[in-house]
Short mmCIF file of C-alpha atoms and ligand atoms in Angstrom, two decimals:
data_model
loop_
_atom_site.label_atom_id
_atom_site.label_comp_id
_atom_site.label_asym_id
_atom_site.label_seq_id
_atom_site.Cartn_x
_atom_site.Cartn_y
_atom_site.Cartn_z
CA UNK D 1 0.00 0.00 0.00
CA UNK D 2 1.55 3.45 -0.75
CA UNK D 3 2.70 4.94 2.45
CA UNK D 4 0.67 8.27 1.29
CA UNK D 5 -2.21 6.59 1.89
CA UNK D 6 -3.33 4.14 4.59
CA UNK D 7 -5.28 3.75 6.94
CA UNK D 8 -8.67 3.02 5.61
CA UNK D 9 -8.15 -0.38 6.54
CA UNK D 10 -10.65 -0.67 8.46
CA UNK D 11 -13.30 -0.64 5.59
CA UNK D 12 -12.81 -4.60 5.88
CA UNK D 13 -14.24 -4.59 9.37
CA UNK D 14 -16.83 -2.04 8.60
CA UNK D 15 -18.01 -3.62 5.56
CA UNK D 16 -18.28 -6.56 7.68
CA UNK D 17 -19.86 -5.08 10.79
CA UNK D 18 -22.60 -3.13 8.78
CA UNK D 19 -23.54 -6.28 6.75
CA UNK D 20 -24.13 -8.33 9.80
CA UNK D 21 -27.13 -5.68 10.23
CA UNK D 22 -30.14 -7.00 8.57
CA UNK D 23 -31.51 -4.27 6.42
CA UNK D 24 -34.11 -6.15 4.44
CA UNK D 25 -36.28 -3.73 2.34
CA UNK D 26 -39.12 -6.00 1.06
CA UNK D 27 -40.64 -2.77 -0.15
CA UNK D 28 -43.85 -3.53 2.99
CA UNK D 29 -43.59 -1.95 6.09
CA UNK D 30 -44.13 -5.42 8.11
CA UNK D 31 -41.08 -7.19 6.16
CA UNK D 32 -38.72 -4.59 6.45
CA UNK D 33 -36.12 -4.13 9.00
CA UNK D 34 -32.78 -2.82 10.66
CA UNK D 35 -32.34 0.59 8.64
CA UNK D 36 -32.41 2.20 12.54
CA UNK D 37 -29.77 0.02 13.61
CA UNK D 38 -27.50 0.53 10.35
CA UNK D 39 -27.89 3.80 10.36
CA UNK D 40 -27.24 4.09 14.28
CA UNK D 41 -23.90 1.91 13.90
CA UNK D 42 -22.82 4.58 11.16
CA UNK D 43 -23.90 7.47 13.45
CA UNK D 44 -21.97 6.02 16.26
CA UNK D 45 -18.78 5.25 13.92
CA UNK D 46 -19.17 9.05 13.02
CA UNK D 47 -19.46 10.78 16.13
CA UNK D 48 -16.25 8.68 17.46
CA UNK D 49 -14.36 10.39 15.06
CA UNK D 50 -15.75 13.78 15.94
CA UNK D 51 -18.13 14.12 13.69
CA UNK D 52 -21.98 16.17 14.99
CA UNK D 53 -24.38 13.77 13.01
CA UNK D 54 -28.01 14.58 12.02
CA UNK D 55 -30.60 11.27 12.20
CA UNK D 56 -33.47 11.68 10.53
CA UNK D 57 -36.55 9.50 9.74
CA UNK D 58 -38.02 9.31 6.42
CA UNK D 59 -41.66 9.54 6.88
CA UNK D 60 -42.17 6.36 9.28
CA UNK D 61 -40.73 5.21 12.13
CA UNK D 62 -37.40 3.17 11.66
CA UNK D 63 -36.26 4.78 8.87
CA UNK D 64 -33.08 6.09 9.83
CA UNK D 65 -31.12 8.25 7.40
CA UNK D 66 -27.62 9.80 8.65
CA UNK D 67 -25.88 12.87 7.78
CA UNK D 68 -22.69 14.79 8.29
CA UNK D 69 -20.60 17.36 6.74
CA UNK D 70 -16.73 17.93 6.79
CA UNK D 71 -16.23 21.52 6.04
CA UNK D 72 -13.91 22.13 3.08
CA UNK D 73 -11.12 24.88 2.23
CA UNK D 74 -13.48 27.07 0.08
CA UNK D 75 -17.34 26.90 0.84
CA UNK D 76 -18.22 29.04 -1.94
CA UNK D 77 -17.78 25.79 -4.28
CA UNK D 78 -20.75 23.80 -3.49
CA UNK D 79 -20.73 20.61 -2.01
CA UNK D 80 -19.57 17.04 -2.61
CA UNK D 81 -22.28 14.53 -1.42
CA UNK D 82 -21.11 11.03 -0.89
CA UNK D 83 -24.54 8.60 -0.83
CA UNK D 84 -24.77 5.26 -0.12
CA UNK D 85 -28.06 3.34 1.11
CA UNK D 86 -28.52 1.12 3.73
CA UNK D 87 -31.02 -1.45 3.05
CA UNK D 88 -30.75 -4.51 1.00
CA UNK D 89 -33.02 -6.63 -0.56
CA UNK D 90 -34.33 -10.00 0.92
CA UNK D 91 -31.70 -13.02 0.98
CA UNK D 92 -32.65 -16.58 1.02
CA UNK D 93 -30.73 -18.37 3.36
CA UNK D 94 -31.09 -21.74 2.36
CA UNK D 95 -29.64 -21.28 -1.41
CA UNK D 96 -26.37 -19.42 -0.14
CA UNK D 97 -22.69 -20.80 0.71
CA UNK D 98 -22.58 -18.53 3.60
CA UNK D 99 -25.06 -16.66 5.91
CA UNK D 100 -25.89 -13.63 3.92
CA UNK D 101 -26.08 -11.80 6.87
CA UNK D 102 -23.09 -13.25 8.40
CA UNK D 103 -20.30 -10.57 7.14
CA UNK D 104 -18.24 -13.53 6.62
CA UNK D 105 -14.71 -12.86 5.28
CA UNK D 106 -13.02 -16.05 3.91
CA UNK D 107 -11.47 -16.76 0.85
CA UNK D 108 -10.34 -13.57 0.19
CA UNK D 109 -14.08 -11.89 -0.44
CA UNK D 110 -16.65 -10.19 2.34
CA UNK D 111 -19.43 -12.24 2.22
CA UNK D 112 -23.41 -11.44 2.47
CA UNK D 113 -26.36 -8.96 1.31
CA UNK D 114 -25.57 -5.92 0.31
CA UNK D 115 -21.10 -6.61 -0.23
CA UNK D 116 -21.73 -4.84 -3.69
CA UNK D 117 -25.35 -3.01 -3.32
CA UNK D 118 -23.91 -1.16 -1.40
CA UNK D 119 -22.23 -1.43 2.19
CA UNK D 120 -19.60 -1.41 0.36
CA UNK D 121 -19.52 2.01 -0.50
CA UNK D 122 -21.25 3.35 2.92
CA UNK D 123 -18.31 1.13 4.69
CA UNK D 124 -15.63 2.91 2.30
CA UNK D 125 -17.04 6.49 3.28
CA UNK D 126 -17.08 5.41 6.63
CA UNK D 127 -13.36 4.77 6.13
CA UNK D 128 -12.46 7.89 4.70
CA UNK D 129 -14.55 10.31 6.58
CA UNK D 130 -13.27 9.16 9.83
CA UNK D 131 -9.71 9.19 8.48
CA UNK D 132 -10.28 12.81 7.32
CA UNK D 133 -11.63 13.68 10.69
CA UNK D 134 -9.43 12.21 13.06
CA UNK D 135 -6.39 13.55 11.09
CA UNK D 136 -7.53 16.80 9.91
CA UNK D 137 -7.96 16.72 6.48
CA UNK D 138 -9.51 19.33 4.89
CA UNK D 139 -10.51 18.76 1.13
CA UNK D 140 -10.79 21.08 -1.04
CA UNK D 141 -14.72 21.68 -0.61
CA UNK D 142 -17.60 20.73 1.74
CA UNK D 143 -18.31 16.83 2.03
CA UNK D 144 -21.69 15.58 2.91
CA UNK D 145 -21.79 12.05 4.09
CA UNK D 146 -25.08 10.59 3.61
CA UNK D 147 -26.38 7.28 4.70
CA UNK D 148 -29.96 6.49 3.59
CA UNK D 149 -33.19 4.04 3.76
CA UNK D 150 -35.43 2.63 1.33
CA UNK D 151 -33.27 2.90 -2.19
CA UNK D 152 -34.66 -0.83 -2.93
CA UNK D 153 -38.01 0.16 -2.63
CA UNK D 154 -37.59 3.57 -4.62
CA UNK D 155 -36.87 5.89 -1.87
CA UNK D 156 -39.94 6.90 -0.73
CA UNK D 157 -38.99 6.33 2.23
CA UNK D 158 -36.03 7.78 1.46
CA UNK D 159 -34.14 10.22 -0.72
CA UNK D 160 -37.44 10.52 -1.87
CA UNK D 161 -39.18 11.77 1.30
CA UNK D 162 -35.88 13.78 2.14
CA UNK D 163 -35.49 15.42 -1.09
CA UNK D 164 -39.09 16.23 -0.70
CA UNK D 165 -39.58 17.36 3.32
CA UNK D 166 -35.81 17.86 4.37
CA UNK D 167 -34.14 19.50 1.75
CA UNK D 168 -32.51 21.77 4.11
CA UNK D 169 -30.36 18.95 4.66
CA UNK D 170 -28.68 19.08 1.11
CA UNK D 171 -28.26 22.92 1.12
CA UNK D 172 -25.00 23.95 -0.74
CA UNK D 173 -24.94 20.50 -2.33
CA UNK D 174 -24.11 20.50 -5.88
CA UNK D 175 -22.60 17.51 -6.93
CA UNK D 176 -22.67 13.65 -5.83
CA UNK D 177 -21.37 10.38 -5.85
CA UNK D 178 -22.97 6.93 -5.37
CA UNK D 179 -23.82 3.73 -6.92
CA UNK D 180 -23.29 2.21 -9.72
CA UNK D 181 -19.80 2.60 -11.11
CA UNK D 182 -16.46 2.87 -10.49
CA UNK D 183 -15.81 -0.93 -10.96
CA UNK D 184 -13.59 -2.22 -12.93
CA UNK D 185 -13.86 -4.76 -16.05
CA UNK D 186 -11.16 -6.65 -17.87
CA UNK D 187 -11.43 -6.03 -22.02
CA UNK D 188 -9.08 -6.60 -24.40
CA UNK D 189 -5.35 -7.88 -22.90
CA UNK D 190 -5.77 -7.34 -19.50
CA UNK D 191 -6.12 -3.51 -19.72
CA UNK D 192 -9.32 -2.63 -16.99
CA UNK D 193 -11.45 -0.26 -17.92
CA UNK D 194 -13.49 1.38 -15.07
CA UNK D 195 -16.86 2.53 -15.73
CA UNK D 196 -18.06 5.32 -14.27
CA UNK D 197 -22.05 6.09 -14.36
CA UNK D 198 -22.96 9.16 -16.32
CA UNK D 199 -27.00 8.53 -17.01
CA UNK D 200 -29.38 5.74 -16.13
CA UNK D 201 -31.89 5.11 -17.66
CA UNK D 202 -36.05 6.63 -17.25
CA UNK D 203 -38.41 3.77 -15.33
CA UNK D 204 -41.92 3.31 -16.04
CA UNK D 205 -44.62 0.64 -14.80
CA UNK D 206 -47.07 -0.05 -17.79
CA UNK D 207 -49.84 -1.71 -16.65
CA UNK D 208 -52.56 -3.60 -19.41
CA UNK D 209 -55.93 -4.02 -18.52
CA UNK D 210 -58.80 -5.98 -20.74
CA UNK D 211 -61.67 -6.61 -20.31
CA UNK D 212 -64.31 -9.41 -21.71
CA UNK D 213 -67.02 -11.38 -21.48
CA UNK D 214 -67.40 -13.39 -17.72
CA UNK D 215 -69.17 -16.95 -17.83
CA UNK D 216 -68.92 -20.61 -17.14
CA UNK D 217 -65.68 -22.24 -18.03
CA UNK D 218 -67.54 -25.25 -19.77
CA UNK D 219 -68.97 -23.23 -22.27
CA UNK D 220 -67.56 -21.44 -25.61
CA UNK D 221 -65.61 -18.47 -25.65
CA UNK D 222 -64.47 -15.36 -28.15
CA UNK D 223 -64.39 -12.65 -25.42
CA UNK D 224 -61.89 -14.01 -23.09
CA UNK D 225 -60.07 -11.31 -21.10
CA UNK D 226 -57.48 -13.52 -19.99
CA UNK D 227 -56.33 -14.48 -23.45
CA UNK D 228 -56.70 -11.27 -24.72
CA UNK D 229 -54.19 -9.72 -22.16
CA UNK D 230 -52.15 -12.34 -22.79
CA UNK D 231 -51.36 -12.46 -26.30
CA UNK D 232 -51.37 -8.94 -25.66
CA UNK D 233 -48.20 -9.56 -23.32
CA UNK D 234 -46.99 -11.89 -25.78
CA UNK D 235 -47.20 -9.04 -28.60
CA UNK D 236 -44.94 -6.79 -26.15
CA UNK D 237 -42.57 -9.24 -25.16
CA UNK D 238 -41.47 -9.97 -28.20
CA UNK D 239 -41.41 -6.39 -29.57
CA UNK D 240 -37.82 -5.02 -30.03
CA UNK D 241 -37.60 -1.24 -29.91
CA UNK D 242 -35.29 0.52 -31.91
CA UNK D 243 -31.69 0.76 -31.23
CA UNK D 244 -30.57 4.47 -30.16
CA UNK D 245 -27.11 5.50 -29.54
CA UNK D 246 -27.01 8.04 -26.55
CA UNK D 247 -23.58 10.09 -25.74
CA UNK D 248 -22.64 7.99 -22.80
CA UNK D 249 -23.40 4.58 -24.90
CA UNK D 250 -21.29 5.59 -27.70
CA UNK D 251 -18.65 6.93 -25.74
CA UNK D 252 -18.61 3.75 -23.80
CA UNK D 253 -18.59 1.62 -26.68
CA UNK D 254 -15.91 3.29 -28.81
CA UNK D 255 -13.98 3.55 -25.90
CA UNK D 256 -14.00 -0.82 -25.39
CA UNK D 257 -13.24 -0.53 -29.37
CA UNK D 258 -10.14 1.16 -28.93
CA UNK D 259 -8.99 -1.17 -25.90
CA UNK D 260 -9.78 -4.26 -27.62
CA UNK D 261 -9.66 -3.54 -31.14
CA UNK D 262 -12.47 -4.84 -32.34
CA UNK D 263 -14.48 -2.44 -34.69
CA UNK D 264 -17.54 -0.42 -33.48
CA UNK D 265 -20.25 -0.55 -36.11
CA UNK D 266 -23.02 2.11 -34.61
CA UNK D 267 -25.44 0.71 -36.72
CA UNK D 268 -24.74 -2.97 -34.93
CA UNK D 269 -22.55 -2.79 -32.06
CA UNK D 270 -23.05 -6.40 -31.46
CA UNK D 271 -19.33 -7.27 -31.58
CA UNK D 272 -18.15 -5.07 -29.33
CA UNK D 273 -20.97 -6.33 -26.56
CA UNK D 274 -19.04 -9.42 -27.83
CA UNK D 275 -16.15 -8.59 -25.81
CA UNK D 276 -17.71 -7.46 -22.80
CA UNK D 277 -18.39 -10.69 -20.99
CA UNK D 278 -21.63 -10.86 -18.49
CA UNK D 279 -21.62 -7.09 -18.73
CA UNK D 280 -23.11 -7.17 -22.24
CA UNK D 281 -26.49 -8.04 -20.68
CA UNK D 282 -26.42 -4.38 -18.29
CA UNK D 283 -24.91 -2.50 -21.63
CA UNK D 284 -27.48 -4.45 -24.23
CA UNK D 285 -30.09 -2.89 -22.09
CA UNK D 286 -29.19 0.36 -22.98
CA UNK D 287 -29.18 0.51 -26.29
CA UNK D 288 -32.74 0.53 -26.48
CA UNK D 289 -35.94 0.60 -24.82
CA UNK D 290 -37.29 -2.21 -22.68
CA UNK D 291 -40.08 -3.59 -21.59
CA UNK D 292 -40.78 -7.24 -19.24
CA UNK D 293 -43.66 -8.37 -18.20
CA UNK D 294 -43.13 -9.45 -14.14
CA UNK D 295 -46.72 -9.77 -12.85
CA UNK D 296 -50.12 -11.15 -14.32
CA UNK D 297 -53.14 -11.33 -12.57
CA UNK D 298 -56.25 -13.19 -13.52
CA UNK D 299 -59.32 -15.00 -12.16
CA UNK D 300 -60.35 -16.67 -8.74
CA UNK D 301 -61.67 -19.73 -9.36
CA UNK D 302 -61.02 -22.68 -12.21
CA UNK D 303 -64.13 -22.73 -13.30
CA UNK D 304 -65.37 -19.58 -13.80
CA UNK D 305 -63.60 -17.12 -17.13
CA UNK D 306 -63.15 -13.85 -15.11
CA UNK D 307 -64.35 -10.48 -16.77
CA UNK D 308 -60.82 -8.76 -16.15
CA UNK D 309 -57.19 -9.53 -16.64
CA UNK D 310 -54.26 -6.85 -15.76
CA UNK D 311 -50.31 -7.39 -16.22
CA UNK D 312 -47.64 -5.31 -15.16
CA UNK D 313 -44.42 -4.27 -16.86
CA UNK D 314 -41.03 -2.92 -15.91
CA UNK D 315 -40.12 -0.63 -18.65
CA UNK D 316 -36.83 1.13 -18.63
CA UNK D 317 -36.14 4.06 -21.58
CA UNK D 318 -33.92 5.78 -22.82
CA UNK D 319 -33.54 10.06 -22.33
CA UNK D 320 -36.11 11.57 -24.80
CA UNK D 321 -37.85 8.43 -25.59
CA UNK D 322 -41.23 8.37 -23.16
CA UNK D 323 -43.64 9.87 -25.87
CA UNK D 324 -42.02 7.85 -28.88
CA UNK D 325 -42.12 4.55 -26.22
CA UNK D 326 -45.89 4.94 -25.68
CA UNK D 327 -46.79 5.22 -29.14
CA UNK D 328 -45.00 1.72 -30.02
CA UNK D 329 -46.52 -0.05 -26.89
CA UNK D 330 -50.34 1.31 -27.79
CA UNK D 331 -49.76 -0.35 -31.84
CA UNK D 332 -48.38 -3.25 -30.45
CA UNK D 333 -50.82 -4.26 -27.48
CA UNK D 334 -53.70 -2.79 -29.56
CA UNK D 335 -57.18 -0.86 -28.50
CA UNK D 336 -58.53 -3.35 -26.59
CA UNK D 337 -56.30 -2.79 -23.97
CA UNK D 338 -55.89 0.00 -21.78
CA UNK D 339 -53.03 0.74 -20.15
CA UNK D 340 -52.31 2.93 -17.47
CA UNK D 341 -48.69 4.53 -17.22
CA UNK D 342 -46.29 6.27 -14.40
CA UNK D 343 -42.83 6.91 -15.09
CA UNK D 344 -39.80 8.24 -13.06
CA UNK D 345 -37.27 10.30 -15.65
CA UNK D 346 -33.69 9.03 -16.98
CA UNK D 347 -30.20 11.03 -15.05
CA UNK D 348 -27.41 12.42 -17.57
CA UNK D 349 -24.24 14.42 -17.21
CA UNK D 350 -21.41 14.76 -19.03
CA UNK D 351 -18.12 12.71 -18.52
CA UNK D 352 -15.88 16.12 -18.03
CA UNK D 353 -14.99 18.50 -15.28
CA UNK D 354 -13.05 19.11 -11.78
CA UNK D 355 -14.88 15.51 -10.85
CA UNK D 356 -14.05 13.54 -13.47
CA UNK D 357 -10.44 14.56 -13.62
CA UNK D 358 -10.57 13.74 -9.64
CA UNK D 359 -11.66 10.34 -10.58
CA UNK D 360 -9.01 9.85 -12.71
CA UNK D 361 -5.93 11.12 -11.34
CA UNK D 362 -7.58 8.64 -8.17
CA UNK D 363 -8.11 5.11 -10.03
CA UNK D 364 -4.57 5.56 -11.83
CA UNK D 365 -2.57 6.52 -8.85
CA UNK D 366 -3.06 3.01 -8.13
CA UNK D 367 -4.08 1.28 -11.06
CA UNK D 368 -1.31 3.01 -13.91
CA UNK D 369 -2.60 1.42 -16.58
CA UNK D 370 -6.54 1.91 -16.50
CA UNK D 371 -8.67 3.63 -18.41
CA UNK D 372 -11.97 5.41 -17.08
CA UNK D 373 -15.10 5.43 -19.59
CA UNK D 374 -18.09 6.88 -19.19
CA UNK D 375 -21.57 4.79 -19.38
CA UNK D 376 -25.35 4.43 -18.62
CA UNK D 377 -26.62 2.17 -15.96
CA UNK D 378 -29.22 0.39 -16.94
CA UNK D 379 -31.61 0.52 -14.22
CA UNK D 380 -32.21 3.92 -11.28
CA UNK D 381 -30.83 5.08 -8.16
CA UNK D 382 -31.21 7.50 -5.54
CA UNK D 383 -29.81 10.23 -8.15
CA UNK D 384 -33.27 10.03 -9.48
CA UNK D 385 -34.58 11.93 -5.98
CA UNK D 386 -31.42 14.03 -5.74
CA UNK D 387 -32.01 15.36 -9.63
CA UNK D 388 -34.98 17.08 -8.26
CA UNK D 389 -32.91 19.27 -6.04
CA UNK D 390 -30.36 20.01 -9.42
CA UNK D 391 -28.01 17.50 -7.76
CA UNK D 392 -25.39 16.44 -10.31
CA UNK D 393 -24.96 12.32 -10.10
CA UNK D 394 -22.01 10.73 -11.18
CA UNK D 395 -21.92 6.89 -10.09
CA UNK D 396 -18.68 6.12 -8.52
CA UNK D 397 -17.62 3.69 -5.92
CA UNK D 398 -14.49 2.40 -6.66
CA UNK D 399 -13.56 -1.26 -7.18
CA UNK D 400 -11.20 -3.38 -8.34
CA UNK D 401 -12.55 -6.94 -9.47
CA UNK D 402 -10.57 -10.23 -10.46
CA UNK D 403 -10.90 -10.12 -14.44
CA UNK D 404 -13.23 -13.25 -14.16
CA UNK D 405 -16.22 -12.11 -11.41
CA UNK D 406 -19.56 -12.04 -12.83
CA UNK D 407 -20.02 -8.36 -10.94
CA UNK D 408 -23.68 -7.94 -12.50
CA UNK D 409 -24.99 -11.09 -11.21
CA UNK D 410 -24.05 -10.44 -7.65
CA UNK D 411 -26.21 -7.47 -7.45
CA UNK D 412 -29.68 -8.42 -5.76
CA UNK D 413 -28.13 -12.48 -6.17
CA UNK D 414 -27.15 -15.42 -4.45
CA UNK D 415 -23.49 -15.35 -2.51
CA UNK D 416 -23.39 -11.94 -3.11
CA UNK D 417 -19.95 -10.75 -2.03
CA UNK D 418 -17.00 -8.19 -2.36
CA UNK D 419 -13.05 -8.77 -2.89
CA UNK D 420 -11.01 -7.72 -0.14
CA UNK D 421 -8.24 -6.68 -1.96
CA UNK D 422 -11.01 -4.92 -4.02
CA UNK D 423 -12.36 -2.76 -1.42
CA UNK D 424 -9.52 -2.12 0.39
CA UNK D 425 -8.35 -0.64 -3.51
CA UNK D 426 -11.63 1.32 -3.27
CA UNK D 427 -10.75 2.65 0.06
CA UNK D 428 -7.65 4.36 -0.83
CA UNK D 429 -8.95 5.73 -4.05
CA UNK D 430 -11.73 7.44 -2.63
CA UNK D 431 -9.59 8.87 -0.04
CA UNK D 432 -7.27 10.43 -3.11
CA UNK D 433 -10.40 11.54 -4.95
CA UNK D 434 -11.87 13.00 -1.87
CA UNK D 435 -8.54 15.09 -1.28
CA UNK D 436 -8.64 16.68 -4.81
CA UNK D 437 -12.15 17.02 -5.57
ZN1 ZN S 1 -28.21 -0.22 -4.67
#
């Protein structure tokens, strides 16, 4: 480890500690736990360190959000916020190698819910912000270290609720960092790239409702509801919409042509997916619209053909696509069908500025050889909440992964877990960043 930087080895522990807190967010208040106790074991870590922390609820009781500030050389730049959530989604114990709320670290990982989404990065600021405090650092503008609930249930009772009741909390806030990016992946001849999140994209839940003729299931049938909506959903599925390059996809994907070689045809960037490994599935996504079906409800009884059928879909677009997106899904699923439509918009920035160069002067200080290219994450974050206060989002929490680590699946999957040699490489870069930014 460089002797300039050190001690942030305790992220190890504190990525431990905080997993070992059972944060489940089932998205209902009666299965959802722990987000006090996380964010009290952050508070606690804080104030040792000398830091004055605020604790604030998010709209119903036990849903503990944390925040401090470390004062910076010049306040009239506005503030850095550092965000990481602190709930998880549920874990099945049964189908894991480990306790997924055990915190385990063996084998070189940190084992359990939430390793990579994301006590990693609240156990990294952790590191750093107590480092800062207890030796004086004083970067060169305001931090905000913020430690929230809900994110896997959308933030309401969240960012959401504090974006929307406390925004007092965020004054002087200008920029942030959070999930997802910062990782690194292995193209080409062992060169990493690391990807840092510039946009995600819009969500929307589409829901399809028909309507048809109720009656005994013995008898014939042309006005089924339930086969209507479904070859309806069948319609959709199968729909592809069209393929739109954005800034940050292009960028990302010429930028993997020029480590690998391999040419970048805009018009089908198929082989240079090719080279991306289980990543191509997160990158496919957004080069288009999408649209899957995940529930379908219908009926109550075997015998009877119900009047009504409805089916939801998770729909994730692309920036300046809503209106064009709702036009294709009303000629595919037809008139018959009525849909009904609510939509949180897509995040961009650029991949420039005093942040960006932070970034990379960070990751190659102690990776030489990397390169840092910009790209769109697929699904939404907290940065959707903090857009609404003019918050620029830049997703950024450093890691280092082994060249062969399926990173994608971990998130929300089973043995979810985090390389220790990883994190502790996250650690020290987000200290440098954090010094420069
Ligand atoms: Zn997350």
């Amino acid at each position: 480890m460089p002797a300039t930087v050190c001690g942030v080895d305790e992220v190890v522990t504190l990525a431990s500690e905080l997993i070992r807190i059972d944060t489940t967010n089932t998205g209902e208040p009666s299965g959802t736990r722990g987000e006090r106790a996380a964010a009290e074991y952050v508070a606690t870590r804080l104030e040792e360190a000398g830091y004055e922390t605020t604790y604030v609820e998010s709209g119903a009781p036990g849903r503990g959000n944390v925040i401090a500030r470390l004062p910076g050389a010049d306040p009239s730049r506005g503030a850095l916020m550092v965000h990481s959530h602190l709930d998880v989604v549920p874990a099945e114990a049964s189908e894991w190698s480990v306790h997924p709320f055990s915190g385990e670290v063996s084998g070189g990982y940190v084992w359990g819910r939430g390793a990579v989404d994301m006590k990693h990065l609240a156990a990294m600021s952790l590191a750093v912000a107590r480092r800062f405090r207890r030796d004086g650092v004083v970067p060169p503008r305001d931090l905000v270290f913020a430690y929230l609930a809900d994110e896997e249930a959308g933030g309401v009772h969240g960012a959401g609720w504090l974006v929307e009741h406390r925004p007092e909390l965020f004054d002087g806030v200008t920029e942030a960092i959070s999930e997802v990016g910062g990782f690194s992946l292995t193209v080409g001849d062992g060169v990493r790239a690391y990807l840092v999140e510039t946009a995600e994209k819009g969500v929307g839940w589409l829901r399809l409702h028909t309507r048809g003729t109720a009656g005994h299931g013995s008898l014939l049938h042309t006005d089924n509801a339930v086969a209507k909506l479904a070859a309806a959903v069948a319609r959709l599925d199968a729909h592809e919409f069209p393929l739109v390059l954005t800034p940050p996809v292009r960028d990302f994907l010429a930028g993997v042509s020029d480590l690998t070689g391999v040419a970048f045809d805009e018009a089908d960037p198929a082989a240079v997916l090719g080279r991306l490994g289980a990543v191509a599935r997160m990158i496919g996504a957004t080069l288009r619209d999408t649209a899957n079906v995940t529930m379908f409800s219908a009926g109550y009884k075997d015998n009877v053909v119900p009047s009504t059928a409805s089916a939801i879909f998770d729909c994730r677009l692309l920036p300046g696509r809503e209106e064009g997106f709702l036009r294709e899904v009303d000629a595919v699923v037809g008139p018959s069908v009525r849909r009904e439509w609510k939509s949180m918009p897509p995040v961009s920035t650029s991949f420039d500025g005093v942040l960006v160069d932070a970034m990379t002067a960070a990751i190659t200080a102690e990776d030489p050889d990397a390169r840092l290219l910009p790209y769109m994450l697929s699904a939404g974050t907290d940065a959707k909440a903090f857009q609404r206060l003019g918050i620029r989002h830049l997703g950024f929490a450093p890691l280092r992964l082994p060249p062969d680590l399926d990173y994608t699946a971990l998130f929300h999957g089973v043995d979810e877990r985090v390389p220790v040699d990883g994190l502790l490489f996250g650690a020290r870069v987000l200290d440098r960043f954090l010094r420069v930014c």
